[in-house]
CSV table of C-alpha atoms in Angstrom, one decimal:
chain,number,residue,atom,x,y,z
A,1,MET,CA,2.9,-22.0,-17.6
A,2,SER,CA,0.9,-19.0,-18.9
A,3,LYS,CA,2.6,-15.6,-18.4
A,4,ASN,CA,-0.7,-14.3,-17.2
A,5,LEU,CA,-0.8,-16.9,-14.5
A,6,THR,CA,2.7,-16.0,-13.5
A,7,VAL,CA,1.6,-12.4,-12.8
A,8,TRP,CA,-1.2,-13.7,-10.4
A,9,ILE,CA,1.2,-16.1,-8.7
A,10,GLU,CA,3.6,-13.2,-8.2
A,11,ALA,CA,0.8,-11.1,-6.8
A,12,THR,CA,0.0,-13.8,-4.3
A,13,ILE,CA,3.6,-14.1,-3.2
A,14,MET,CA,4.0,-10.3,-2.9
A,15,ALA,CA,0.8,-10.1,-0.8
A,16,ALA,CA,2.1,-12.9,1.5
A,17,LEU,CA,5.5,-11.2,1.8
A,18,ALA,CA,3.9,-7.9,2.7
A,19,THR,CA,1.7,-9.7,5.3
A,20,ALA,CA,4.7,-11.4,6.8
A,21,LEU,CA,6.5,-8.0,7.0
A,22,SER,CA,3.4,-6.6,8.9
A,23,PHE,CA,4.6,-8.6,11.9
A,24,ILE,CA,7.7,-6.4,12.3
A,25,PRO,CA,6.7,-4.1,15.2
A,26,LEU,CA,6.8,-0.5,14.0
A,27,GLU,CA,3.7,0.7,16.0
A,28,ILE,CA,4.0,3.6,18.3
A,29,GLY,CA,0.9,3.7,20.4
A,30,PRO,CA,-2.5,2.4,19.4
A,31,SER,CA,-2.9,4.7,16.4
A,32,PHE,CA,0.5,5.4,14.8
A,33,THR,CA,2.2,2.8,12.7
A,34,ILE,CA,4.7,2.5,9.8
A,35,THR,CA,3.6,-0.2,7.4
A,36,VAL,CA,6.7,-2.2,6.5
A,37,GLY,CA,4.8,-4.2,3.9
A,38,GLN,CA,3.8,-1.2,1.9
A,39,PRO,CA,7.0,-1.0,-0.2
A,40,VAL,CA,6.5,-4.6,-1.4
A,41,LEU,CA,3.0,-3.8,-2.7
A,42,ILE,CA,3.9,-0.5,-4.3
A,43,LEU,CA,6.9,-2.2,-6.0
A,44,PHE,CA,4.6,-4.8,-7.3
A,45,ALA,CA,2.0,-2.3,-8.5
A,46,LEU,CA,4.8,-0.2,-10.3
A,47,ARG,CA,6.1,-3.4,-11.8
A,48,ARG,CA,2.8,-5.0,-13.0
A,49,GLY,CA,0.3,-2.2,-13.3
A,50,LEU,CA,-3.0,-1.1,-11.9
A,51,VAL,CA,-5.2,-4.2,-12.1
A,52,PRO,CA,-2.6,-6.7,-10.6
A,53,GLY,CA,-1.6,-4.0,-8.1
A,54,LEU,CA,-5.2,-3.6,-6.9
A,55,ALA,CA,-5.6,-7.3,-6.7
A,56,ALA,CA,-2.5,-8.0,-4.7
A,57,SER,CA,-3.2,-5.1,-2.4
A,58,PHE,CA,-6.8,-6.4,-1.8
A,59,LEU,CA,-5.4,-9.8,-1.1
A,60,TRP,CA,-2.9,-8.2,1.3
A,61,GLY,CA,-5.8,-6.7,3.3
A,62,ILE,CA,-7.7,-10.0,3.4
A,63,MET,CA,-4.5,-11.8,4.6
A,64,HIS,CA,-4.3,-9.5,7.6
A,65,ILE,CA,-7.7,-10.9,8.8
A,66,PHE,CA,-6.6,-14.5,8.3
A,67,VAL,CA,-3.4,-14.1,10.2
A,68,ALA,CA,-5.2,-12.3,13.0
A,69,ASN,CA,-3.3,-9.1,12.5
A,70,ALA,CA,-6.5,-7.0,12.1
A,71,TYR,CA,-8.3,-4.7,14.5
A,72,ILE,CA,-12.0,-5.1,13.7
A,73,LEU,CA,-14.7,-3.3,15.7
A,74,THR,CA,-17.6,-4.0,13.3
A,75,PRO,CA,-18.0,-5.8,10.0
A,76,LEU,CA,-18.3,-2.5,8.1
A,77,GLN,CA,-15.2,-1.1,9.7
A,78,GLY,CA,-13.3,-4.3,8.9
A,79,PHE,CA,-14.5,-4.2,5.3
A,80,ILE,CA,-13.4,-0.5,4.9
A,81,GLU,CA,-10.0,-0.9,6.6
A,82,TYR,CA,-8.9,-4.3,5.3
A,83,PHE,CA,-10.7,-4.9,2.0
A,84,VAL,CA,-11.0,-1.3,0.6
A,85,ALA,CA,-8.2,0.6,2.2
A,86,PHE,CA,-5.4,-1.9,1.6
A,87,GLY,CA,-6.7,-2.6,-1.9
A,88,PHE,CA,-6.3,1.1,-2.8
A,89,SER,CA,-2.5,0.8,-2.3
A,90,GLY,CA,-2.6,-0.7,-5.8
A,91,PHE,CA,-3.3,2.7,-7.3
A,92,ALA,CA,0.4,3.2,-7.6
A,93,GLY,CA,0.1,0.9,-10.6
A,94,LEU,CA,-1.3,3.9,-12.6
A,95,TRP,CA,2.4,4.9,-13.1
A,96,ALA,CA,3.7,1.5,-14.1
A,97,ASN,CA,3.7,1.9,-17.9
A,98,SER,CA,5.4,5.3,-17.7
A,99,LEU,CA,7.9,4.0,-15.2
A,100,GLN,CA,8.8,1.0,-17.4
A,101,SER,CA,9.1,3.0,-20.6
A,102,ASN,CA,11.3,5.6,-18.9
A,103,ALA,CA,13.4,2.7,-17.4
A,104,GLY,CA,13.7,1.3,-20.9
A,105,GLU,CA,15.0,4.6,-22.2
A,106,GLY,CA,17.5,4.9,-19.4
A,107,ASN,CA,15.8,8.0,-17.9
A,108,LYS,CA,16.7,7.2,-14.3
A,109,ALA,CA,15.7,10.7,-13.0
A,110,ARG,CA,12.2,10.3,-14.3
A,111,VAL,CA,11.9,6.8,-12.9
A,112,ARG,CA,12.9,8.1,-9.5
A,113,VAL,CA,10.1,10.8,-9.7
A,114,LEU,CA,7.6,8.1,-10.8
A,115,ILE,CA,8.6,5.9,-7.8
A,116,VAL,CA,8.0,8.8,-5.5
A,117,VAL,CA,4.7,9.8,-7.0
A,118,GLY,CA,3.4,6.2,-7.1
A,119,SER,CA,4.5,5.6,-3.5
A,120,ILE,CA,2.8,8.8,-2.3
A,121,VAL,CA,-0.4,8.1,-4.3
A,122,GLY,CA,-0.7,4.5,-3.3
A,123,THR,CA,-0.1,5.3,0.4
A,124,ALA,CA,-2.4,8.3,0.3
A,125,ALA,CA,-5.2,6.3,-1.3
A,126,ARG,CA,-4.9,3.7,1.4
A,127,PHE,CA,-4.9,6.1,4.3
A,128,PHE,CA,-7.8,8.1,2.9
A,129,TRP,CA,-10.0,5.1,3.6
A,130,HIS,CA,-8.3,4.5,7.0
A,131,THR,CA,-9.2,8.2,7.8
A,132,ILE,CA,-12.8,7.7,6.8
A,133,ALA,CA,-13.0,4.6,9.0
A,134,GLY,CA,-11.2,6.4,11.8
A,135,TYR,CA,-13.8,9.1,11.9
A,136,TYR,CA,-16.8,6.8,12.0
A,137,PHE,CA,-15.4,3.9,14.1
A,138,TRP,CA,-12.5,5.1,16.1
A,139,GLY,CA,-13.5,8.8,16.7
A,140,GLU,CA,-14.9,8.0,20.1
A,141,TYR,CA,-11.3,7.3,21.2
A,142,ALA,CA,-10.2,10.9,20.4
A,143,PRO,CA,-8.6,12.7,23.3
A,144,GLU,CA,-10.7,15.2,25.2
A,145,ASN,CA,-11.2,18.5,23.3
A,146,TRP,CA,-10.3,16.8,19.9
A,147,SER,CA,-12.9,16.4,17.3
A,148,PRO,CA,-13.1,12.9,15.7
A,149,TRP,CA,-12.2,14.4,12.3
A,150,PHE,CA,-9.1,16.2,13.7
A,151,TYR,CA,-8.0,13.1,15.6
A,152,THR,CA,-8.3,10.7,12.7
A,153,ILE,CA,-6.7,13.2,10.2
A,154,VAL,CA,-3.7,13.7,12.6
A,155,MET,CA,-3.3,10.0,13.4
A,156,ASN,CA,-3.8,8.7,9.9
A,157,GLY,CA,-1.9,11.6,8.4
A,158,ALA,CA,1.1,10.9,10.6
A,159,SER,CA,1.0,7.2,9.8
A,160,ALA,CA,0.6,7.9,6.0
A,161,PHE,CA,3.5,10.4,6.0
A,162,ALA,CA,5.8,8.0,7.8
A,163,THR,CA,4.7,5.0,5.7
A,164,ALA,CA,5.1,7.0,2.4
A,165,THR,CA,8.5,8.2,3.5
A,166,PHE,CA,9.6,4.7,4.4
A,167,THR,CA,8.2,3.4,1.1
A,168,VAL,CA,10.0,6.0,-1.0
A,169,ILE,CA,13.3,5.5,0.7
A,170,VAL,CA,13.1,1.7,0.4
A,171,LEU,CA,12.1,1.7,-3.2
A,172,LEU,CA,14.7,4.3,-4.2
A,173,ILE,CA,17.4,2.1,-2.6
A,174,ILE,CA,16.0,-0.9,-4.5
A,175,PHE,CA,16.0,1.0,-7.7
A,176,ARG,CA,19.6,2.1,-7.2
A,177,THR,CA,20.8,-1.4,-6.4
A,178,THR,CA,18.4,-3.6,-8.5
A,179,PRO,CA,16.5,-1.5,-11.1
A,180,SER,CA,15.5,-4.7,-13.0
A,181,LEU,CA,12.9,-5.4,-10.2
A,182,PHE,CA,10.8,-2.6,-11.5
A,183,VAL,CA,10.6,-4.0,-15.1
A,184,PRO,CA,9.2,-7.5,-15.7
A,185,LYS,CA,11.0,-9.5,-18.3
A,186,ASN,CA,7.8,-10.8,-20.0
A,187,LYS,CA,4.7,-8.6,-20.3
A,188,LYS,CA,1.5,-10.0,-21.6
A,189,TYR,CA,-2.0,-8.6,-21.5
A,190,GLY,CA,-0.5,-5.2,-20.4
A,191,TYR,CA,0.9,-6.6,-17.1
């Protein structure tokens, strides 16, 4: 089997695993949630790079729709929150090459920093789009005397902070126990 095909099969498996983890109930109210599947996709992006990370994250968003785990008000809102927002989690892959070269050199402290940075960037990129959708589509649900912008920034900001913190903790534990998960054995085509 082609090594390139292996990357895309791995991407599909990781997206499916992240989707399955989305059924673990960590929602507090209608607007605050900790996304349990986020560490899986950030790990994949840090392992395989930007393009595979974006593809797997995009697939993760689509799978939410197919398993009926999506809240869709309008087609545009659904597109922004599930196709675009989830897909942007893959931006953690921007740090994949640096992470892998530092891991190869045994620079564990630098790898930990890259895990934190990748986790924060991937999560922030995703929640940026949830915030945009929140203003335009969920703003009418803001409490009285709250502007739609303030409401969406507070709600999505709290969810982003909690998800990023959870992701960082999980990935640092994984790196401590199984650092080989961050470095693929066979790289081809830059993945």
